[in-house]
Amino acid sequence: MNVMTQRPNVLAPDLEDLVNEHETSVFEVRDLTASYGATPAIENVSLDIFDKKITAVIGPSGCGKSTFIRCFNRMNDLVAGAHVGGKIFYRGEDLYAEDVDAVEVRRRIGMVFQQPNPFPKSIYDNVAFGLRVNRMTDHLDDRVEKALQDAALWDEVKRKIKDPASALSGGQQQRLCIARALATNPDVLLMDEPCSALDPIATTKIEDLMHELKADYTIVIVTHNMQQAARVSDLTAFFSVEGSAETDRSPRGVLVEYDTTEQIFTAPNDRRTEDYITGRFG
Amino acid sequence: MATVATSLRRHSNVREQLSERVVAVFLVGATLVGLLALVVLLVTVARSGAGQIDVPFLRNFASRIPERAGIWPPLVGTLWLMGLVTLFSFPVGVGAAIYLEEFAPKNRITSVIETNIANLAAVPSIIYGLLGLAVFYRALEMGRSLLTGALTLTLLVLPVIIISSREALRAVPRSHRLGAMALGATKLEAVYKTVLPSAVPGIMTGTILGLSRAIGETAPLLVAGAAAFVAFTPDNLLDAYSALPVQIFDWVRRPQPEFQALAAAAILVLLGVLLTMNSIAILIRNRYDRKTR
């Protein structure tokens, strides 16, 4: 499958093997550029996101990681002044084509945010929310239960499903948000630093959960935590900041290296990746 | 181990202690002024008016003879007015707030509108009366009708409802909107299903404030054609009407002490209606507060 046209030269050769061997690309990102007003956020990013894999996006603060994954479900559309250039193909379809409905995109591509953001409703109504707005209300109870089971939360909440979601702990709230996103059967799950507000035990639970979800979902996770990227992901994209006041170009995020997680963490090709993962900067 | 040099006992800095006391006394005093004024008002009014309230007083029409005078038409008029004002101002006010807060583009036109609304909230009520007189009474030929009064009061309370509803909407975290939209909700669904329910308590508070202002207004109603003397209760929107504050104003102007007592009684009834209205609104608010916590 020839999906790596215009492939940036930062890709390692074995990634091409990966593509050629058996993987299907869910997203093909080509020369993606995003900016907020006159401030650039990311520039010329090209990579593929593979089916049923966990892809981690790592890099220092301000490198545009969050901006990058928000391009996949067109959440950047909601930010005034945000502009996205270049192309993203989702299963062959141009995500930013004129006639693409961003609402329809978000129904296929779920998202979990940095801070758990349950609605001020019951646990049940939180999970049912996406089902209701997407008119998937047949067998509603079963669907809610299934989603909570998939998010490994069912046993903890089955006796208090009508209680307010705010009564749950932070880790449970985040798993509720995952259940809420899973309920509508998305194709892809985007996770924007899902554990940064959680304690280590809650983090472990979410990471275990991600391993289970990999069987059915394609996951893209932004994380600050390199150990987490190493633990959970199959592939890792390392972003960095380029340009500064001294070089007369405002700083922007660029993709430095994209490879299997093993390769990135054991034998990175780029000096900047090595410096970052060994803790020399960032 | 180092010894702690300073003692835990209170330092005898007299000046510091004195100024603490003075400030505390002033703050308590400031609180009491408001409370005291309310108590004095209620006690005086209750002493002269409470005895006057009975069924004939509530059910009688206006009369030149104090013993036969009652507040039925103005009481009914006030209830009509409040019902109509709620009906008109709530959807329009909340709708405007939702538009301005959630949908309006941030440009010069909307910022002019916003400034205007803020200024309108500070316009003296008699000006609204004149506006009602010019627009509803004369231009739209509604005359001395309930509709004229209700629309005039609606204009008066709209800015209050819009401003407080916007604040309530703004207080809902942005993460709720994003969360809803990330699940495939349209912007409208996100607003109606997550933002609005969370904002209801704040919106209700604003509406209560607005309606409380409207129920006691006398000046705009006098200007826009409320009557102090109606021999019937209104039964459609174009009927003439009276209202409690207008009736109170009329009685207070008369020299006879009997009418002063009637005015006090009418004030108590007005306060009663106001409190009932507020209690209902607070009940609704608390219900939503519990639901959305």
Coordinates of N, CA, C and O in Angstrom, one line a residue, chain B residues 103-189:
Chain B
F103 N -22.7 32.1 20.7 CA -22.7 32.1 19.2 C -22.2 33.3 18.5 O -21.7 33.3 17.4
A104 N -22.4 34.5 19.2 CA -22.1 35.7 18.5 C -20.6 35.8 18.2 O -19.7 35.4 19.0
P105 N -20.2 36.3 17.0 CA -18.8 36.5 16.7 C -18.3 37.6 17.5 O -19.1 38.5 17.9
K106 N -17.1 37.6 17.9 CA -16.5 38.7 18.7 C -16.1 39.8 17.8 O -14.9 39.8 17.3
N107 N -16.9 40.7 17.5 CA -16.5 41.9 16.7 C -17.1 43.2 17.2 O -17.6 43.2 18.3
R108 N -16.9 44.2 16.4 CA -17.3 45.5 17.0 C -18.8 45.6 17.2 O -19.2 46.2 18.2
I109 N -19.6 45.1 16.3 CA -21.0 45.2 16.5 C -21.5 44.5 17.8 O -22.2 45.1 18.6
T110 N -21.0 43.3 18.1 CA -21.4 42.7 19.3 C -20.9 43.4 20.5 O -21.6 43.4 21.6
S111 N -19.7 44.0 20.4 CA -19.2 44.7 21.6 C -20.0 46.0 21.8 O -20.3 46.4 23.0
V112 N -20.5 46.6 20.8 CA -21.4 47.8 20.9 C -22.7 47.3 21.6 O -23.2 47.9 22.5
I113 N -23.2 46.2 21.1 CA -24.5 45.6 21.7 C -24.3 45.4 23.2 O -25.1 45.7 24.0
E114 N -23.1 44.8 23.5 CA -22.9 44.4 24.9 C -22.8 45.7 25.8 O -23.4 45.7 26.9
T115 N -22.1 46.7 25.3 CA -22.0 47.9 26.1 C -23.4 48.6 26.3 O -23.7 49.0 27.4
N116 N -24.2 48.5 25.2 CA -25.5 49.1 25.3 C -26.4 48.4 26.3 O -27.1 49.1 27.1
I117 N -26.3 47.1 26.4 CA -27.1 46.3 27.3 C -26.7 46.7 28.7 O -27.5 46.9 29.6
A118 N -25.4 46.8 29.0 CA -24.9 47.1 30.3 C -25.4 48.5 30.7 O -25.8 48.8 31.8
N119 N -25.4 49.5 29.7 CA -25.9 50.8 30.0 C -27.4 50.8 30.3 O -27.9 51.5 31.1
L120 N -28.1 50.0 29.5 CA -29.6 50.0 29.7 C -30.0 49.6 31.1 O -31.0 50.0 31.6
A121 N -29.2 48.7 31.7 CA -29.5 48.2 33.0 C -29.5 49.4 34.0 O -30.1 49.3 35.1
A122 N -28.8 50.5 33.7 CA -28.7 51.6 34.6 C -29.6 52.7 34.3 O -29.6 53.7 35.0
V123 N -30.4 52.6 33.2 CA -31.3 53.7 32.9 C -32.5 53.8 33.9 O -33.0 52.8 34.3
P124 N -32.8 55.0 34.4 CA -33.9 55.2 35.3 C -35.2 54.6 34.8 O -35.5 54.8 33.6
S125 N -36.0 54.0 35.7 CA -37.1 53.3 35.2 C -38.2 54.2 34.5 O -38.9 53.8 33.7
I126 N -38.2 55.5 35.0 CA -39.2 56.4 34.4 C -39.0 56.6 32.9 O -39.9 56.8 32.1
I127 N -37.7 56.5 32.5 CA -37.4 56.6 31.1 C -38.0 55.5 30.3 O -38.5 55.6 29.2
Y128 N -38.0 54.3 30.9 CA -38.7 53.1 30.3 C -40.2 53.4 30.2 O -40.8 53.0 29.2
G129 N -40.7 54.1 31.2 CA -42.1 54.4 31.2 C -42.4 55.3 30.0 O -43.4 55.1 29.2
L130 N -41.6 56.3 29.7 CA -41.7 57.2 28.6 C -41.6 56.5 27.3 O -42.4 56.7 26.3
L131 N -40.7 55.5 27.2 CA -40.5 54.7 26.0 C -41.8 53.9 25.8 O -42.3 53.8 24.6
G132 N -42.3 53.3 26.9 CA -43.5 52.5 26.7 C -44.7 53.4 26.2 O -45.5 53.0 25.4
L133 N -44.7 54.6 26.8 CA -45.8 55.5 26.4 C -45.7 55.8 24.9 O -46.7 55.8 24.2
A134 N -44.5 56.1 24.5 CA -44.3 56.5 23.1 C -44.5 55.3 22.1 O -45.2 55.5 21.1
V135 N -43.9 54.2 22.5 CA -44.0 53.1 21.5 C -45.2 52.2 21.6 O -46.0 52.1 20.7
F136 N -45.5 51.7 22.8 CA -46.6 50.7 22.9 C -47.9 51.4 23.0 O -48.9 51.1 22.3
Y137 N -48.0 52.5 23.9 CA -49.3 53.2 24.1 C -49.7 53.9 22.8 O -50.8 53.7 22.3
R138 N -48.8 54.8 22.3 CA -49.1 55.6 21.2 C -48.9 55.0 19.8 O -49.8 54.7 19.1
A139 N -47.6 54.7 19.5 CA -47.3 54.2 18.2 C -48.0 52.9 17.8 O -48.5 52.7 16.7
L140 N -47.9 52.0 18.8 CA -48.6 50.7 18.4 C -50.0 50.6 18.9 O -50.7 49.6 18.8
E141 N -50.5 51.8 19.4 CA -51.9 51.9 19.8 C -52.5 50.9 20.7 O -53.6 50.4 20.6
M142 N -51.6 50.5 21.7 CA -52.1 49.5 22.7 C -52.8 50.2 23.8 O -53.5 49.6 24.6
G143 N -52.7 51.6 23.9 CA -53.4 52.3 24.9 C -53.0 51.9 26.4 O -52.0 51.4 26.6
R144 N -54.0 52.2 27.3 CA -53.8 51.9 28.7 C -54.0 50.5 29.0 O -54.8 50.1 29.9
S145 N -53.3 49.6 28.3 CA -53.6 48.2 28.4 C -52.6 47.5 29.2 O -51.4 47.9 29.4
L146 N -53.0 46.3 29.7 CA -52.0 45.4 30.4 C -50.8 45.1 29.5 O -49.7 45.1 30.0
L147 N -51.1 45.0 28.2 CA -50.0 44.7 27.3 C -48.9 45.8 27.3 O -47.7 45.5 27.4
T148 N -49.4 47.0 27.3 CA -48.5 48.2 27.4 C -47.6 48.1 28.6 O -46.4 48.2 28.6
G149 N -48.3 47.9 29.8 CA -47.6 47.8 31.0 C -46.6 46.6 31.1 O -45.4 46.8 31.4
A150 N -47.0 45.5 30.6 CA -46.2 44.3 30.7 C -45.0 44.5 29.7 O -43.8 44.1 30.1
L151 N -45.2 45.0 28.5 CA -44.1 45.2 27.6 C -43.1 46.2 28.1 O -41.9 46.0 28.0
T152 N -43.6 47.3 28.7 CA -42.7 48.3 29.3 C -41.8 47.7 30.4 O -40.6 47.9 30.4
L153 N -42.5 46.9 31.3 CA -41.7 46.3 32.4 C -40.7 45.2 31.8 O -39.6 45.1 32.3
T154 N -41.1 44.6 30.7 CA -40.2 43.6 30.1 C -38.9 44.3 29.6 O -37.8 43.8 29.9
L155 N -39.1 45.5 29.0 CA -37.9 46.2 28.5 C -37.0 46.5 29.7 O -35.8 46.5 29.7
L156 N -37.7 46.9 30.8 CA -36.9 47.2 32.0 C -36.1 46.1 32.6 O -35.0 46.3 33.0
V157 N -36.7 44.9 32.6 CA -36.0 43.8 33.3 C -35.0 43.0 32.3 O -34.1 42.3 32.8
L158 N -35.2 43.2 31.0 CA -34.4 42.4 30.1 C -32.9 42.6 30.3 O -32.2 41.6 30.3
P159 N -32.4 43.8 30.5 CA -30.9 43.9 30.7 C -30.4 43.1 31.9 O -29.4 42.5 31.8
V160 N -31.2 43.2 33.0 CA -30.8 42.5 34.2 C -30.7 41.0 33.9 O -29.8 40.3 34.2
I161 N -31.8 40.4 33.2 CA -31.8 39.0 32.9 C -30.7 38.6 31.9 O -30.0 37.6 32.1
I162 N -30.4 39.5 30.9 CA -29.4 39.2 29.9 C -28.0 39.1 30.6 O -27.3 38.2 30.5
I163 N -27.7 40.2 31.4 CA -26.4 40.3 32.0 C -26.2 39.1 33.0 O -25.1 38.4 32.9
S164 N -27.2 38.8 33.8 CA -26.9 37.7 34.8 C -26.9 36.4 34.1 O -26.2 35.5 34.5
S165 N -27.7 36.2 33.1 CA -27.7 34.9 32.4 C -26.4 34.7 31.7 O -25.8 33.6 31.6
R166 N -25.8 35.8 31.1 CA -24.5 35.6 30.5 C -23.4 35.2 31.5 O -22.6 34.4 31.2
E167 N -23.5 35.9 32.7 CA -22.5 35.5 33.7 C -22.7 34.0 34.1 O -21.7 33.3 34.2
A168 N -23.9 33.6 34.2 CA -24.1 32.2 34.5 C -23.6 31.2 33.4 O -23.0 30.2 33.7
L169 N -23.8 31.6 32.2 CA -23.3 30.8 31.1 C -21.8 30.8 31.0 O -21.1 29.8 30.8
R170 N -21.2 32.0 31.3 CA -19.7 32.1 31.3 C -19.1 31.2 32.4 O -18.0 30.8 32.2
A171 N -19.8 31.0 33.5 CA -19.3 30.3 34.6 C -19.2 28.8 34.3 O -18.5 28.1 35.0
V172 N -19.9 28.3 33.3 CA -19.8 26.9 32.9 C -18.4 26.6 32.3 O -18.1 27.3 31.3
P173 N -17.7 25.6 32.8 CA -16.3 25.4 32.3 C -16.3 25.1 30.8 O -17.2 24.4 30.3
R174 N -15.4 25.6 30.1 CA -15.2 25.4 28.6 C -15.1 23.9 28.3 O -15.4 23.4 27.3
S175 N -14.5 23.2 29.3 CA -14.3 21.8 29.1 C -15.6 21.0 28.9 O -15.6 20.0 28.2
H176 N -16.7 21.5 29.4 CA -18.0 20.8 29.2 C -18.4 21.0 27.8 O -18.9 20.1 27.1
R177 N -18.2 22.2 27.2 CA -18.6 22.4 25.8 C -17.7 21.5 24.9 O -18.2 20.8 24.0
L178 N -16.4 21.6 25.2 CA -15.5 20.8 24.3 C -15.8 19.3 24.5 O -15.8 18.6 23.5
G179 N -16.0 18.9 25.7 CA -16.3 17.4 25.9 C -17.5 17.0 25.1 O -17.5 16.0 24.5
A180 N -18.6 17.8 25.2 CA -19.8 17.5 24.4 C -19.5 17.4 22.9 O -19.9 16.5 22.2
M181 N -18.8 18.4 22.5 CA -18.6 18.5 21.0 C -17.6 17.4 20.5 O -17.7 16.9 19.4
A182 N -16.7 17.0 21.4 CA -15.8 15.9 21.1 C -16.6 14.6 20.9 O -16.1 13.6 20.3
L183 N -17.8 14.5 21.6 CA -18.6 13.3 21.5 C -19.5 13.4 20.3 O -20.4 12.6 20.1
G184 N -19.4 14.4 19.4 CA -20.2 14.5 18.2 C -21.4 15.3 18.4 O -22.4 15.2 17.6
A185 N -21.5 16.1 19.5 CA -22.6 17.0 19.7 C -22.4 18.2 18.8 O -21.3 18.6 18.6
T186 N -23.5 18.7 18.3 CA -23.4 20.0 17.5 C -23.2 21.1 18.6 O -23.5 20.9 19.8
K187 N -22.9 22.3 18.1 CA -22.7 23.4 19.1 C -24.0 23.6 19.8 O -24.0 23.8 21.1
L188 N -25.2 23.5 19.1 CA -26.5 23.8 19.7 C -26.7 22.7 20.8 O -27.2 23.0 21.9
E189 N -26.4 21.4 20.5 CA -26.6 20.3 21.4 C -25.8 20.5 22.7 O -26.2 20.3 23.8

